[in-house]
Amino acid sequence: MVIIMEKDASEQQVEHIIERLDEQGFSIHRSTGVDHTLLGVIGDTSRLDIRDMKIMPGVADAYRISAPYKLVSREFNHADTIIKIKDVEIGGNEIVVMAGPCSVESREQTMIIAGHVAKAGAKILRGGAFKPRSSPYSFQGMGEAGLKILREAADKYNMLVITEVMDRDQLDLICEYTDILQVGARNMQNFTLLRNLGKVNKPVFLKRGISATIQEWLMSAEYIVSGGNRNVMMCERGIRTFETYTRNTFDISAIPVIKKLSHLPVLGDPSHATGIRDKVIPMARAAVAAGTDGIMVEVHHDPDHALSDGAQSLYPEQFDQLMDQIRIIAKAIGRKIAERTDS
Ligand code: PEP
Ligand code: MN
């Protein structure tokens, strides 16, 4: 951190700041310029609140030089983190596809969709059993019955399961059935949940909060990793902006930004990002071109009757089309996507 003193700051004010920081175990590098005195604060400044520095008498401004997150940063770990779950690797050369319904609605529905997306090359079956709905009157998910269906469908088609955990009380139960724990956008800053996920022996899929900055999102990942769970993947799922045409605004630039700042895998969710079926394929293509390690897509065989997010769910044939197209893009950038299993 660098503290810039005001032009007319007194020696007493400079000394006072140095003493305060010294008490807290920091060493200070002082340099006196023509107009301003600069104080370089050396040590772990992530625990300092920059506002406390800015309001000290005689201070003109203060800046952080290093990011407040550590373990998730590229500086800490230069090599990409590759998360290996059974025979699937996330964060390696292969771009992994997660697909399935928004919610598990019935055994039949989940089986039909799982069978289709597995054939098309999806390796991970998504589906919500506990749903974070904006309205308390909307369908809230099937709970444990839904988890059982997901597991059965995934096992049948040799897939992994990803499903959302909304509360720490659900963790033990969900861990019995799932391979990956999804933290939804609305829970990205549920710090109690994040701390508990740090103690769990399953990878975590951390969706970006609806209005979260990239730094806040990385700090949430830091909660999980600092708790002891290094297997965290980041998912850009659209953020809230002034635009109302789409459900959210897909921040595609977050993909290369996270890649640069962090060693964690980063994935894109074009379904929640746009909320409109015919916008999902173009945005999935863009995410792959931008360097994503995977995509999560909602698919439904009868979206008109879906209990949640029907409008953004692809028809199975559209999902096949998407897979064909992103395979070509992946190849063009030196990566690959699993082939169809029935061809
Ligand atoms: C979901 O994946 O169905 C979901 C609710 O996602 P998000 O948390 O991104 O809204
Ligand atoms: Mn959904």
Coordinates of C-alpha atoms and ligand atoms in Angstrom, one line a residue:
M1 CA 0.0 0.0 0.0
V2 CA 1.2 3.5 -0.7
I3 CA 0.1 6.5 1.3
I4 CA 0.5 10.0 -0.2
M5 CA 0.7 12.8 2.2
E6 CA -0.7 16.2 1.5
K7 CA 1.6 18.9 0.3
D8 CA 1.5 20.8 3.6
A9 CA 1.3 17.7 5.9
S10 CA 3.3 18.3 9.1
E11 CA 6.2 16.1 10.2
Q12 CA 4.1 15.3 13.2
Q13 CA 1.3 13.9 11.0
V14 CA 3.8 11.8 9.1
E15 CA 5.3 10.4 12.3
H16 CA 1.9 9.6 13.7
I17 CA 1.0 7.4 10.7
I18 CA 4.4 5.7 10.8
E19 CA 3.9 4.9 14.5
R20 CA 0.4 3.6 14.0
L21 CA 1.5 1.2 11.2
D22 CA 4.6 0.2 13.1
E23 CA 2.4 -0.8 16.1
Q24 CA 0.5 -3.1 13.8
G25 CA 3.8 -4.8 12.6
F26 CA 4.3 -3.1 9.2
S27 CA 7.5 -1.6 8.0
I28 CA 7.4 1.7 6.3
H29 CA 9.5 2.9 3.4
R30 CA 9.5 6.7 3.5
S31 CA 10.4 8.9 0.5
T32 CA 10.3 12.6 0.5
G33 CA 9.6 14.2 -2.9
V34 CA 9.6 17.9 -3.9
D35 CA 5.9 18.3 -3.0
H36 CA 4.7 15.1 -1.3
T37 CA 6.0 12.6 1.2
L38 CA 5.2 9.0 0.2
L39 CA 4.9 6.1 2.6
G40 CA 5.2 2.6 1.3
V41 CA 3.6 0.1 3.7
I42 CA 5.3 -3.2 3.6
G43 CA 3.7 -6.4 5.1
D44 CA 0.3 -8.1 4.7
T45 CA -1.9 -5.0 4.1
S46 CA -4.9 -7.1 3.2
R47 CA -6.1 -6.7 6.8
L48 CA -5.9 -2.9 6.6
D49 CA -9.0 -1.0 5.7
I50 CA -7.8 1.5 3.1
R51 CA -10.5 4.0 4.3
D52 CA -8.8 4.1 7.8
M53 CA -5.6 5.3 6.0
K54 CA -7.4 7.8 3.8
I55 CA -9.1 9.7 6.7
M56 CA -5.9 10.1 8.8
P57 CA -4.9 13.7 9.2
G58 CA -2.4 14.9 6.6
V59 CA -3.2 12.1 4.1
A60 CA -4.0 13.1 0.5
D61 CA -4.7 9.5 -0.7
A62 CA -3.9 5.9 -0.3
Y63 CA -3.7 3.0 -2.8
R64 CA -3.4 -0.7 -2.7
I65 CA -0.7 -2.2 -4.9
S66 CA -1.4 -5.9 -4.3
A67 CA -4.8 -7.5 -4.4
P68 CA -6.5 -8.4 -1.2
Y69 CA -6.9 -12.1 -2.3
K70 CA -3.9 -14.3 -2.1
L71 CA -4.4 -18.0 -2.4
V72 CA -6.6 -17.7 -5.5
S73 CA -4.2 -15.3 -7.2
R74 CA -2.0 -16.1 -10.2
E75 CA 0.9 -14.7 -8.2
F76 CA 0.4 -17.3 -5.5
N77 CA 0.1 -20.2 -7.9
H78 CA 1.3 -19.6 -11.4
A79 CA 0.1 -22.9 -13.0
D80 CA -3.6 -23.4 -13.8
T81 CA -5.6 -25.4 -11.2
I82 CA -7.0 -28.5 -12.8
I83 CA -9.8 -30.1 -10.9
K84 CA -10.1 -33.8 -11.4
I85 CA -13.3 -35.6 -10.6
K86 CA -13.4 -39.2 -11.6
D87 CA -12.4 -39.1 -15.3
V88 CA -13.3 -35.5 -15.9
E89 CA -10.8 -32.7 -15.7
I90 CA -11.9 -29.1 -15.3
G91 CA -9.3 -26.4 -16.1
G92 CA -7.2 -28.4 -18.5
N93 CA -7.2 -28.4 -22.3
E94 CA -10.7 -29.8 -22.7
I95 CA -13.6 -27.5 -22.4
V96 CA -16.2 -29.2 -20.2
V97 CA -19.9 -28.9 -20.8
M98 CA -22.4 -29.1 -18.0
A99 CA -26.0 -29.3 -19.2
G100 CA -29.5 -30.2 -17.9
P101 CA -32.7 -28.7 -16.7
C102 CA -32.9 -25.7 -14.5
S103 CA -34.8 -27.8 -12.0
V104 CA -35.3 -31.5 -11.5
E105 CA -39.1 -31.9 -12.0
S106 CA -39.6 -35.6 -12.3
R107 CA -37.7 -38.8 -12.9
E108 CA -38.9 -39.0 -16.5
Q109 CA -38.0 -35.4 -17.3
T110 CA -34.5 -35.7 -15.9
M111 CA -33.9 -39.1 -17.6
I112 CA -34.9 -37.8 -21.1
I113 CA -32.7 -34.7 -20.8
A114 CA -29.7 -36.5 -19.3
G115 CA -29.8 -39.1 -22.0
H116 CA -29.8 -36.5 -24.7
V117 CA -27.1 -34.2 -23.4
A118 CA -24.8 -37.1 -22.5
K119 CA -25.0 -38.4 -26.1
A120 CA -24.2 -34.9 -27.4
G121 CA -21.0 -34.8 -25.3
A122 CA -22.0 -33.2 -22.0
K123 CA -20.0 -34.7 -19.1
I124 CA -21.8 -33.1 -16.2
L125 CA -25.5 -33.2 -15.5
R126 CA -26.9 -30.1 -13.9
G127 CA -30.2 -29.7 -12.2
G128 CA -31.6 -27.9 -9.1
A129 CA -33.2 -29.8 -6.3
F130 CA -33.2 -26.9 -4.0
K131 CA -34.1 -23.8 -6.0
P132 CA -33.4 -20.1 -5.0
R133 CA -36.5 -18.5 -6.5
S134 CA -37.1 -14.8 -6.6
S135 CA -40.7 -15.5 -5.5
P136 CA -41.6 -17.6 -2.4
Y137 CA -44.7 -18.8 -4.4
S138 CA -42.6 -20.3 -7.3
F139 CA -41.6 -23.9 -7.4
Q140 CA -38.9 -24.4 -4.8
G141 CA -37.4 -27.8 -6.0
M142 CA -38.0 -31.4 -5.2
G143 CA -35.4 -31.6 -2.4
E144 CA -33.9 -35.0 -1.6
A145 CA -36.2 -36.8 -4.1
G146 CA -34.7 -34.6 -6.8
L147 CA -31.1 -35.4 -5.7
K148 CA -31.8 -39.1 -6.0
I149 CA -33.2 -38.6 -9.5
L150 CA -30.1 -36.6 -10.5
R151 CA -27.7 -39.2 -9.2
E152 CA -29.6 -42.0 -10.9
A153 CA -29.7 -40.2 -14.2
A154 CA -26.0 -39.2 -14.1
D155 CA -24.9 -42.8 -13.2
K156 CA -27.0 -44.2 -16.0
Y157 CA -25.3 -42.0 -18.6
N158 CA -21.9 -41.9 -17.0
M159 CA -22.0 -38.3 -16.0
L160 CA -21.1 -36.3 -13.0
V161 CA -23.7 -34.3 -11.0
I162 CA -23.7 -30.6 -10.2
T163 CA -26.4 -29.2 -8.0
E164 CA -26.9 -26.1 -5.9
V165 CA -26.5 -25.9 -2.2
M166 CA -28.4 -22.9 -0.7
D167 CA -27.7 -23.4 3.0
R168 CA -25.1 -25.0 5.1
D169 CA -27.8 -27.2 6.7
Q170 CA -28.3 -28.9 3.3
L171 CA -24.6 -29.7 2.8
D172 CA -24.4 -33.2 4.3
L173 CA -27.4 -34.3 2.4
I174 CA -26.4 -32.9 -0.9
C175 CA -22.8 -34.2 -0.6
E176 CA -24.3 -37.7 -0.5
Y177 CA -25.5 -37.3 -4.0
T178 CA -23.5 -34.7 -5.9
D179 CA -20.0 -34.5 -7.3
I180 CA -19.8 -30.7 -7.5
L181 CA -21.5 -28.1 -5.2
Q182 CA -22.9 -25.1 -6.9
V183 CA -23.1 -21.8 -5.1
G184 CA -25.7 -19.7 -6.7
A185 CA -25.4 -16.0 -7.6
R186 CA -27.6 -15.0 -4.7
N187 CA -25.4 -16.8 -2.2
M188 CA -22.0 -15.6 -3.5
Q189 CA -21.5 -13.6 -0.4
N190 CA -23.1 -15.9 2.1
F191 CA -19.9 -16.1 4.1
T192 CA -21.1 -18.7 6.6
L193 CA -21.9 -21.0 3.7
L194 CA -18.5 -20.2 2.0
R195 CA -16.7 -21.0 5.2
N196 CA -18.5 -24.3 5.5
L197 CA -17.6 -25.1 1.9
G198 CA -14.0 -24.7 2.8
K199 CA -14.3 -27.8 5.0
V200 CA -15.9 -30.0 2.4
N201 CA -14.2 -32.5 0.3
K202 CA -16.1 -31.7 -3.0
P203 CA -15.3 -29.1 -5.7
V204 CA -17.3 -25.9 -5.6
F205 CA -18.7 -24.1 -8.6
L206 CA -18.9 -20.4 -7.5
K207 CA -21.3 -18.3 -9.5
R208 CA -20.7 -14.6 -9.7
G209 CA -23.1 -12.5 -7.6
I210 CA -25.7 -10.5 -9.5
S211 CA -23.9 -7.2 -8.7
A212 CA -20.5 -8.5 -7.6
T213 CA -17.3 -7.0 -8.8
I214 CA -14.6 -9.3 -10.0
Q215 CA -12.6 -8.6 -6.8
E216 CA -15.6 -9.4 -4.6
W217 CA -16.1 -12.6 -6.5
L218 CA -12.4 -13.6 -6.1
M219 CA -12.6 -12.7 -2.4
S220 CA -15.5 -15.2 -2.0
A221 CA -13.4 -17.9 -3.7
E222 CA -10.6 -16.9 -1.2
Y223 CA -13.0 -17.7 1.7
I224 CA -13.4 -21.3 0.4
V225 CA -9.8 -21.9 -0.5
S226 CA -8.5 -20.4 2.8
G227 CA -10.9 -22.7 4.6
G228 CA -9.0 -25.7 3.1
N229 CA -10.9 -26.5 -0.1
R230 CA -8.7 -25.7 -3.1
N231 CA -11.1 -27.0 -5.7
V232 CA -13.0 -24.0 -6.6
M233 CA -14.2 -23.0 -10.1
M234 CA -15.6 -19.6 -11.0
C235 CA -18.7 -19.2 -13.2
E236 CA -19.6 -16.0 -15.0
R237 CA -23.5 -16.0 -15.2
G238 CA -24.3 -12.4 -16.1
I239 CA -24.5 -9.3 -14.0
R240 CA -27.2 -6.7 -13.5
T241 CA -26.8 -3.6 -15.6
F242 CA -29.0 -0.8 -16.8
E243 CA -29.9 -3.0 -19.8
T244 CA -33.3 -4.7 -19.5
Y245 CA -33.6 -6.5 -22.9
T246 CA -31.7 -9.5 -21.6
R247 CA -32.2 -11.0 -18.1
N248 CA -28.6 -10.1 -17.2
T249 CA -25.6 -8.8 -19.1
F250 CA -23.0 -11.5 -19.9
D251 CA -19.7 -10.1 -18.8
I252 CA -17.6 -12.1 -21.3
S253 CA -14.5 -10.0 -20.5
A254 CA -14.6 -11.5 -16.9
I255 CA -13.4 -14.8 -18.5
P256 CA -10.0 -13.5 -19.6
V257 CA -9.8 -11.2 -16.6
I258 CA -10.2 -14.1 -14.1
K259 CA -7.8 -16.2 -16.2
K260 CA -5.2 -13.5 -15.7
L261 CA -5.8 -12.7 -12.1
S262 CA -6.4 -16.3 -10.8
H263 CA -5.3 -19.9 -11.4
L264 CA -8.8 -21.2 -10.8
P265 CA -10.8 -22.6 -13.8
V266 CA -13.4 -20.2 -15.1
L267 CA -16.7 -21.2 -16.8
G268 CA -19.5 -19.3 -18.5
D269 CA -23.3 -19.8 -18.1
P270 CA -25.0 -18.2 -21.2
S271 CA -28.4 -19.4 -20.0
H272 CA -28.8 -17.3 -16.9
A273 CA -26.7 -14.5 -18.5
T274 CA -29.2 -13.9 -21.2
G275 CA -32.4 -15.5 -20.1
I276 CA -33.6 -15.8 -23.7
R277 CA -33.4 -19.1 -25.6
D278 CA -32.2 -17.8 -28.9
K279 CA -29.4 -15.7 -27.3
V280 CA -27.9 -18.7 -25.6
I281 CA -26.0 -20.3 -28.5
P282 CA -24.3 -17.1 -29.7
M283 CA -23.2 -16.3 -26.1
A284 CA -22.0 -19.9 -25.6
R285 CA -19.9 -19.5 -28.7
A286 CA -18.5 -16.2 -27.4
A287 CA -17.6 -17.7 -24.0
V288 CA -15.6 -20.5 -25.7
A289 CA -13.9 -18.0 -28.0
A290 CA -13.0 -15.9 -24.9
G291 CA -11.2 -18.8 -23.3
T292 CA -13.7 -20.4 -20.9
D293 CA -12.8 -23.8 -19.3
G294 CA -16.4 -24.9 -19.6
I295 CA -20.0 -23.9 -20.1
M296 CA -23.2 -24.6 -18.2
V297 CA -26.3 -24.7 -20.3
E298 CA -30.0 -25.3 -19.4
V299 CA -31.7 -27.8 -21.7
H300 CA -35.4 -29.0 -21.5
H301 CA -37.3 -31.3 -23.8
D302 CA -40.6 -29.5 -23.1
P303 CA -39.6 -26.0 -22.0
D304 CA -43.1 -24.6 -22.4
H305 CA -44.0 -26.8 -19.4
A306 CA -40.8 -26.3 -17.4
L307 CA -41.3 -25.4 -13.8
S308 CA -38.4 -22.9 -13.9
D309 CA -36.4 -21.0 -16.6
G310 CA -38.2 -22.6 -19.6
A311 CA -37.7 -19.4 -21.7
Q312 CA -33.9 -19.8 -21.5
S313 CA -33.8 -23.6 -21.9
L314 CA -32.6 -24.9 -25.2
Y315 CA -34.5 -27.6 -27.0
P316 CA -32.4 -30.8 -27.2
E317 CA -31.8 -30.3 -31.0
Q318 CA -30.5 -26.8 -30.3
F319 CA -28.1 -28.2 -27.7
D320 CA -26.7 -30.6 -30.4
Q321 CA -26.2 -27.6 -32.7
L322 CA -24.5 -25.7 -29.9
M323 CA -22.1 -28.6 -29.3
D324 CA -21.3 -28.9 -33.0
Q325 CA -20.5 -25.2 -33.2
I326 CA -18.4 -24.8 -30.1
R327 CA -16.3 -27.9 -31.1
I328 CA -15.2 -26.0 -34.1
I329 CA -14.4 -22.9 -32.1
A330 CA -12.5 -24.9 -29.5
K331 CA -10.4 -26.5 -32.2
A332 CA -9.6 -23.1 -33.7
I333 CA -8.1 -22.0 -30.3
G334 CA -6.2 -25.2 -29.7
R335 CA -8.7 -26.8 -27.2
K336 CA -11.2 -29.6 -27.5
I337 CA -14.7 -30.6 -26.5
A338 CA -15.8 -34.2 -26.1
E339 CA -17.3 -35.8 -29.2
R340 CA -20.8 -37.2 -29.4
T341 CA -20.9 -40.6 -27.7
D342 CA -23.2 -42.2 -30.3
S343 CA -21.2 -41.3 -33.4
Ligands
PEP1 C1 -29.3 -22.0 -11.7 O1 -28.2 -22.4 -12.0 O2 -30.4 -22.5 -12.0 C2 -29.4 -20.7 -10.9 C3 -30.4 -20.4 -10.1 O3 -28.3 -19.9 -11.2 P1 -27.9 -18.4 -10.7 O4 -27.6 -18.6 -9.2 O5 -26.8 -18.1 -11.6 O6 -29.1 -17.5 -10.9
MN2 MN -32.1 -21.8 -13.9

